[in-house]
mmCIF file of C-alpha atoms and ligand atoms in Angstrom:
data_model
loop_
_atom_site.group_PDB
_atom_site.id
_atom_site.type_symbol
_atom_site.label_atom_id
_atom_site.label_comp_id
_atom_site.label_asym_id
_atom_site.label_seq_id
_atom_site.Cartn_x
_atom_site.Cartn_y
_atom_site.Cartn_z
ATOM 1 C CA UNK A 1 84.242 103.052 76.446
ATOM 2 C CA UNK A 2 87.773 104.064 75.789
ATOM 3 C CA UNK A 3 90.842 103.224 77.737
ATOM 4 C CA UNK A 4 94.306 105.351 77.649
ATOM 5 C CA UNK A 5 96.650 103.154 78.084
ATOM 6 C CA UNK A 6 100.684 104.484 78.624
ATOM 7 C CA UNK A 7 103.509 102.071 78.875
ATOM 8 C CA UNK A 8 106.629 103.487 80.167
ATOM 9 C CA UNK A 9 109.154 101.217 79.034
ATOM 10 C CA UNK A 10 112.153 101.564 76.264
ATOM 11 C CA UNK A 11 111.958 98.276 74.590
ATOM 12 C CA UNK A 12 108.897 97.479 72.583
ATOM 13 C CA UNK A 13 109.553 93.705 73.484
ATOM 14 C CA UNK A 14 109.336 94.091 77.150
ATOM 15 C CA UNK A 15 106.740 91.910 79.123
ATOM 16 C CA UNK A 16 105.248 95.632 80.655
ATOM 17 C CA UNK A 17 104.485 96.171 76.198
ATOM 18 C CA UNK A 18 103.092 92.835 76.304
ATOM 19 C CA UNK A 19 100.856 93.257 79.345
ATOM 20 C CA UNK A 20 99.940 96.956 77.739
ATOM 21 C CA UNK A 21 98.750 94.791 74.402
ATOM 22 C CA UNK A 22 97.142 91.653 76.365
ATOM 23 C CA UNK A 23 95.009 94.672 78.148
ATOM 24 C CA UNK A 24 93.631 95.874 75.153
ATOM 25 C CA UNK A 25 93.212 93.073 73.855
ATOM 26 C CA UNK A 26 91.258 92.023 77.022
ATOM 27 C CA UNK A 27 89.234 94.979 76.624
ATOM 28 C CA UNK A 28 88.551 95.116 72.935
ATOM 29 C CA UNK A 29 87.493 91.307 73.047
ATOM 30 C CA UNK A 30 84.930 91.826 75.867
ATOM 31 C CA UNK A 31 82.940 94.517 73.820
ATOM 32 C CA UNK A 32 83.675 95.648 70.243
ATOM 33 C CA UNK A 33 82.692 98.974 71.080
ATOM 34 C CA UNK A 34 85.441 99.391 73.346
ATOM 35 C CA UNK A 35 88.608 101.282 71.777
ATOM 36 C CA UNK A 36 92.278 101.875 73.312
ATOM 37 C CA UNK A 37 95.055 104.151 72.517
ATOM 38 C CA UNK A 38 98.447 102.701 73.678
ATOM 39 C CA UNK A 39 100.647 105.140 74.746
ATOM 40 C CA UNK A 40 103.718 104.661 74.455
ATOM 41 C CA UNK A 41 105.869 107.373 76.195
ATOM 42 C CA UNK A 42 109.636 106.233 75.722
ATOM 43 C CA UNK A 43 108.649 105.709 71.699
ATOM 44 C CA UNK A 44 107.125 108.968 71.558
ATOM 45 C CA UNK A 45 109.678 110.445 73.022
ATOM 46 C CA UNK A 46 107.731 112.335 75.784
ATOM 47 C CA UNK A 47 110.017 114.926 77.410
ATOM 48 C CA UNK A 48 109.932 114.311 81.662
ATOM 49 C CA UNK A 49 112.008 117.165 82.334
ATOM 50 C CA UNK A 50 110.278 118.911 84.872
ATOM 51 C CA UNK A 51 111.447 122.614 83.478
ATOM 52 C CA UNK A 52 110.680 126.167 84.061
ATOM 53 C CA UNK A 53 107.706 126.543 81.621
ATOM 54 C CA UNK A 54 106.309 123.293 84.094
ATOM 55 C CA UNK A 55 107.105 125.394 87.194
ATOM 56 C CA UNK A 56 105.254 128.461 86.065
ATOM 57 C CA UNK A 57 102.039 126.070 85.607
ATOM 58 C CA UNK A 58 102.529 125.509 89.003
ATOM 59 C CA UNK A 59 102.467 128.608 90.015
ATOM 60 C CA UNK A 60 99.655 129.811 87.975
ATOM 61 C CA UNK A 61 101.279 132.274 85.868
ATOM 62 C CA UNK A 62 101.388 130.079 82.388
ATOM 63 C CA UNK A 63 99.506 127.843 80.314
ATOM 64 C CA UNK A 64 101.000 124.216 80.194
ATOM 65 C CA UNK A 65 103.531 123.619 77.609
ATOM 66 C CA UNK A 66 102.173 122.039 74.473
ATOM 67 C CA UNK A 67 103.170 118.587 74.866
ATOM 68 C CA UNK A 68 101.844 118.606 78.453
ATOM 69 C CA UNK A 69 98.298 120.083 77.319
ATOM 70 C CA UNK A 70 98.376 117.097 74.311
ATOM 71 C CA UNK A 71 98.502 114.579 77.098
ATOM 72 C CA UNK A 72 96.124 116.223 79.027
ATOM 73 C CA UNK A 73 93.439 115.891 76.311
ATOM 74 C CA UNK A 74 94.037 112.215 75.938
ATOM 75 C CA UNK A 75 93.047 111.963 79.677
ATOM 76 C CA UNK A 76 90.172 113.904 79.231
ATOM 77 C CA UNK A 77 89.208 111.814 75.936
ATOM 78 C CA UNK A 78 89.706 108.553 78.130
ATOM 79 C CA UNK A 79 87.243 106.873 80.189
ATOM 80 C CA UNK A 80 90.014 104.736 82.041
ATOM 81 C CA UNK A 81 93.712 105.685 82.599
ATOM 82 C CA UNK A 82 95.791 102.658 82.372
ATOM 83 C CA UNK A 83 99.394 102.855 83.489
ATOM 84 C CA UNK A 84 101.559 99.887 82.957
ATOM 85 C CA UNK A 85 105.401 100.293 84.761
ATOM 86 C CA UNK A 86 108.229 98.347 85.344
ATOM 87 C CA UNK A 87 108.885 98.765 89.195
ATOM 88 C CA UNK A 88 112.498 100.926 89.147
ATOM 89 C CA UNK A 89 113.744 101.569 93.030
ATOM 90 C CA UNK A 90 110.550 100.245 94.465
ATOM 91 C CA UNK A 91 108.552 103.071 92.542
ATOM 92 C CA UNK A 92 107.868 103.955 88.887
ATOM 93 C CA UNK A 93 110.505 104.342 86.294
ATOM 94 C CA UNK A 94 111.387 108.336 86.104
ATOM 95 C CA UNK A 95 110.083 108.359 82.657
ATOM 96 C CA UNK A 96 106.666 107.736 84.087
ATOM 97 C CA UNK A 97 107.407 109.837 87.136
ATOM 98 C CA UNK A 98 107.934 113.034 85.078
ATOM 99 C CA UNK A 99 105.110 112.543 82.920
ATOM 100 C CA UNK A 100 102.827 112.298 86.009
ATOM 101 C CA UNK A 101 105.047 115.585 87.425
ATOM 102 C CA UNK A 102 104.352 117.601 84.364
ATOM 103 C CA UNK A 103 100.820 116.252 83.290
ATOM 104 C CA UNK A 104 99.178 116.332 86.642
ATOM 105 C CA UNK A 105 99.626 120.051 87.003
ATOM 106 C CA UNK A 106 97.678 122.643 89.223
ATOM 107 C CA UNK A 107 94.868 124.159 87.532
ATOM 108 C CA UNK A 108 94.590 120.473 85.638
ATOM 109 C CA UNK A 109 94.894 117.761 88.188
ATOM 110 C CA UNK A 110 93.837 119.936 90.973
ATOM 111 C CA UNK A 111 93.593 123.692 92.460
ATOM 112 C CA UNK A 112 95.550 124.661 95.124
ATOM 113 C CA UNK A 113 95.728 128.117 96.429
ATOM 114 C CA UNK A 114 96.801 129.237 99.934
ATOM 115 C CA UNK A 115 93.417 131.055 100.589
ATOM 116 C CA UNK A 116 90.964 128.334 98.682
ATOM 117 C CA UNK A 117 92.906 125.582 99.776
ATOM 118 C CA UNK A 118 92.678 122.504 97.461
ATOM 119 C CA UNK A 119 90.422 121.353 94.813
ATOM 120 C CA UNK A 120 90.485 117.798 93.615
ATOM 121 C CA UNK A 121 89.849 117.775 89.740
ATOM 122 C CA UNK A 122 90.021 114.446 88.453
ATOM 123 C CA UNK A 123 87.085 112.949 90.436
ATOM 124 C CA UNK A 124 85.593 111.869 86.982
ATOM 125 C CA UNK A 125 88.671 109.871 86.368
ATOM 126 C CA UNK A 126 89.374 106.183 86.819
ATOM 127 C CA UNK A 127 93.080 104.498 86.911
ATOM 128 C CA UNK A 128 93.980 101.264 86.970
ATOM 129 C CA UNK A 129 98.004 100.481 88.026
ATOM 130 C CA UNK A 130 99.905 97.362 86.473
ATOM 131 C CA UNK A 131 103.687 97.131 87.679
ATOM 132 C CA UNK A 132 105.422 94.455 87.167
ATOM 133 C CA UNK A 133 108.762 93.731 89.366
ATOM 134 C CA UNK A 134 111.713 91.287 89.463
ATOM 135 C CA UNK A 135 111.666 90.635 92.963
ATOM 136 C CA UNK A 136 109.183 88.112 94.842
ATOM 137 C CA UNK A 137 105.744 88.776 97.037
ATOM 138 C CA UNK A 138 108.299 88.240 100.462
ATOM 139 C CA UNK A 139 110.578 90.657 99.721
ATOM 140 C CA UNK A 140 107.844 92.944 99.062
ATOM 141 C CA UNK A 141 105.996 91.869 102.019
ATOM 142 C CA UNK A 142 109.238 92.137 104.239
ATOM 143 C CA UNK A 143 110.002 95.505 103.790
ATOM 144 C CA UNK A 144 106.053 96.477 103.251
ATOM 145 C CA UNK A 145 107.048 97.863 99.918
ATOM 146 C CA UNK A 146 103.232 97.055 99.047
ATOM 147 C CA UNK A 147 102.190 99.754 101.213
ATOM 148 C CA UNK A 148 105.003 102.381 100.215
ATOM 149 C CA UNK A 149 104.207 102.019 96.621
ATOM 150 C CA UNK A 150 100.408 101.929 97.319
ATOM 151 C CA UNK A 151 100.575 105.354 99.857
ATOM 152 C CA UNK A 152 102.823 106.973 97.633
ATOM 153 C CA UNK A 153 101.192 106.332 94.166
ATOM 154 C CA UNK A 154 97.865 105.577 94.082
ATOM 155 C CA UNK A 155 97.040 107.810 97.568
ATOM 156 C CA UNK A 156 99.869 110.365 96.964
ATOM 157 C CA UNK A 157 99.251 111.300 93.548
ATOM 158 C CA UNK A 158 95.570 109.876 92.631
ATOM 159 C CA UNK A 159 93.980 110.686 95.585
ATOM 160 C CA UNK A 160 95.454 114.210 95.996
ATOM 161 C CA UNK A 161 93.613 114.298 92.668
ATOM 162 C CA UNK A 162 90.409 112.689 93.623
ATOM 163 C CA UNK A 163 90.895 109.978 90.502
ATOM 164 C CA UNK A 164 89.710 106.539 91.506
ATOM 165 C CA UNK A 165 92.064 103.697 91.487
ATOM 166 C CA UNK A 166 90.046 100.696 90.392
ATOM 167 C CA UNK A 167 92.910 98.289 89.770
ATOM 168 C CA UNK A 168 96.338 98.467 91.620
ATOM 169 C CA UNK A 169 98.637 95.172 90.800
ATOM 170 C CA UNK A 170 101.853 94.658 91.098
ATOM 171 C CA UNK A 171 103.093 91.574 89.127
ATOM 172 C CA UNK A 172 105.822 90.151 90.480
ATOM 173 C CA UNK A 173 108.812 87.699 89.743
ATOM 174 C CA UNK A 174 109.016 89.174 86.409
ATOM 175 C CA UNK A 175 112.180 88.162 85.303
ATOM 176 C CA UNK A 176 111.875 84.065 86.736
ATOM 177 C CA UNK A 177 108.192 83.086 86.404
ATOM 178 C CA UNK A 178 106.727 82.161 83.180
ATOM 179 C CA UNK A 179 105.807 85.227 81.357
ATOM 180 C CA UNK A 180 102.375 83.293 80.296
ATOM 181 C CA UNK A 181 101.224 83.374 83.471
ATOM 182 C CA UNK A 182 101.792 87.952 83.602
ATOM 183 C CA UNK A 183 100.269 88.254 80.186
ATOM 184 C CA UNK A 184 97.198 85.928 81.394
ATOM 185 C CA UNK A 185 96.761 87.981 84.494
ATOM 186 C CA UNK A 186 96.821 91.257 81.698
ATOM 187 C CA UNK A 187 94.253 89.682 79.845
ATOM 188 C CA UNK A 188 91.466 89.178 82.353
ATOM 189 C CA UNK A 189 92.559 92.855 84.021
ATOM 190 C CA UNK A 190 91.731 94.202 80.463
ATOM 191 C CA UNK A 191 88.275 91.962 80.216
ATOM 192 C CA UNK A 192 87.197 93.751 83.157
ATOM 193 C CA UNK A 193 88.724 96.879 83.169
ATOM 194 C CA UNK A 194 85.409 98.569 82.544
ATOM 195 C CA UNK A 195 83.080 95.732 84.644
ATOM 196 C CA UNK A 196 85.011 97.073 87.281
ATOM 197 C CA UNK A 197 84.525 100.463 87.237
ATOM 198 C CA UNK A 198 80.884 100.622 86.347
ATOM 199 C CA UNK A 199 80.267 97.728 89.408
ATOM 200 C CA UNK A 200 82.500 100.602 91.244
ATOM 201 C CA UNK A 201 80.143 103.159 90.292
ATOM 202 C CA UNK A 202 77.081 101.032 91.164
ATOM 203 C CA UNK A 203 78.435 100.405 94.802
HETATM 204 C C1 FMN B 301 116.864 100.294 87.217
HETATM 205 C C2 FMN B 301 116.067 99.105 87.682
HETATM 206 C C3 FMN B 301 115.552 99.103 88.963
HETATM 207 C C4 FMN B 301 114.794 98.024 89.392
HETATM 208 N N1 FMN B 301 114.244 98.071 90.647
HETATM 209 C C5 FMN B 301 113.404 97.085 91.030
HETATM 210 C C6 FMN B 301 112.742 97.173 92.289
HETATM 211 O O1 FMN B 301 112.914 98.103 93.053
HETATM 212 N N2 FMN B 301 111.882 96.174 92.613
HETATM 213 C C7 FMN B 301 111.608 95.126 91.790
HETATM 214 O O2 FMN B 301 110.778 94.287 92.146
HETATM 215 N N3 FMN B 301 112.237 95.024 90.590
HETATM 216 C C8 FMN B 301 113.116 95.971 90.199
HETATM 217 N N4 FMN B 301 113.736 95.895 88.969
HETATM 218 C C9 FMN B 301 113.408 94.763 88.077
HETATM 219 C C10 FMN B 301 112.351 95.169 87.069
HETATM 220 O O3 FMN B 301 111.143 95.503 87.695
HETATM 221 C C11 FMN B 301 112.149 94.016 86.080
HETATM 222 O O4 FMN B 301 113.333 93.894 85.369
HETATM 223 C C12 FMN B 301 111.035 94.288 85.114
HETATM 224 O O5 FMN B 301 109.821 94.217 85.769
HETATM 225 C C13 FMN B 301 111.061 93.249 84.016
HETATM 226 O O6 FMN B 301 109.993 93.500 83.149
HETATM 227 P P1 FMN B 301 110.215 94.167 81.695
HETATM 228 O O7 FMN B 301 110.530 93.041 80.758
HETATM 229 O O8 FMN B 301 108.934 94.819 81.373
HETATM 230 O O9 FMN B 301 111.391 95.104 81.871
HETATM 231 C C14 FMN B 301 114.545 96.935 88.522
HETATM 232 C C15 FMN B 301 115.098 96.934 87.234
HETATM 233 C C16 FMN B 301 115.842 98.005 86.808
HETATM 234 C C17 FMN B 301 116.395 98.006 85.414
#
């Protein structure tokens, strides 16, 4: 089984890298045959500029831009999208919100068409969602930012695309709780990232 991984984070010392490599390393140590690809979006320099070529995807009259249809075949060579964020605003960081603007594109993602309405496309596909935020489970629970982030990631965009969300875990108290205790967590997410989804599948 292979897992995608993408980190969307500028330093390569962050905890969100560190929780990208205790993942694999979860993964890779549960079954040998297991392989990972970390990408690493900010390094690679991915471009989230939503521009015109992106629009005219949309709209069905172009291809998608090179870079876009690279990223697209890593999806389609993965058996598990892994995302790994920091929480920015109570949502992803934009670098991660244009990548999933550009990459998720109509005739890709889904088909949508005023007469044929919409077709879901990724039904095949399986995510799992690691962010990891400063603030602490009350604060989240106050303002039922657990809910926002959950309707407006993995049901807004994953759903719409009929993609499974397997895991969806926010880590919080990033910057005062021992990191250990994150890149732990990471560890056993990655030793059952594909349990999970073939017990899914069984169910
Ligand atoms: C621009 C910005 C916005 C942030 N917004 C939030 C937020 O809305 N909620 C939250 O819990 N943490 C927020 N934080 C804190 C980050 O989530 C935290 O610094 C990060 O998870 C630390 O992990 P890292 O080492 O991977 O950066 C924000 C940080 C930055 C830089």
């Amino acid at each position: 089984m292979h897992a995608l991984i993408v980190v969307a984070h500028p330093e390569p010392t962050s905890l969100s890298h560190g929780i990208a490599a205790r993942i694999a390393e979860g993964l890779s140590l549960t079954d040998p045959g297991n392989s990972y690809e970390i990408a690493d979006l900010a390094a690679e320099g991915f471009d989230p500029r939503f521009s015109a070529a992106d629009l005219a995807v949309h709209r069905t009259q172009a291809s998608p831009p090179a870079d876009v249809a690279a990223e697209q075949a890593r999806i389609d060579g993965a058996d598990a999208l892994v995302l790994v964020f920091p929480v920015y605003w109570w949502s992803m960081p934009s670098l991660l919100k244009g990548w999933i603007d550009r990459v998720f594109s109509n005739g890709w993602a889904f088909d949508f068409s005023l007469d044929g309405g919409l077709e879901k496309k990724l039904r095949h596909l399986k995510v799992h969602l690691i962010g990891v935020g400063g603030a602490d489970a009350r604060t989240y629970t106050r303002h039922d930012y657990f809910g926002a982030m959950k309707t407006q990631i993995d049901h807004g965009i994953f759903d719409y695309c009929g993609a499974r969300v397997v895991t969806s875990e926010l880590l919080l108290d990033s910057e005062t709780q021992d990191p250990a205790l994150h890149l732990d967590t990471a560890r056993s997410i990655g030793r059952n990232l594909f349990k999970t989804s073939q017990s899914c599948e069984a169910a």
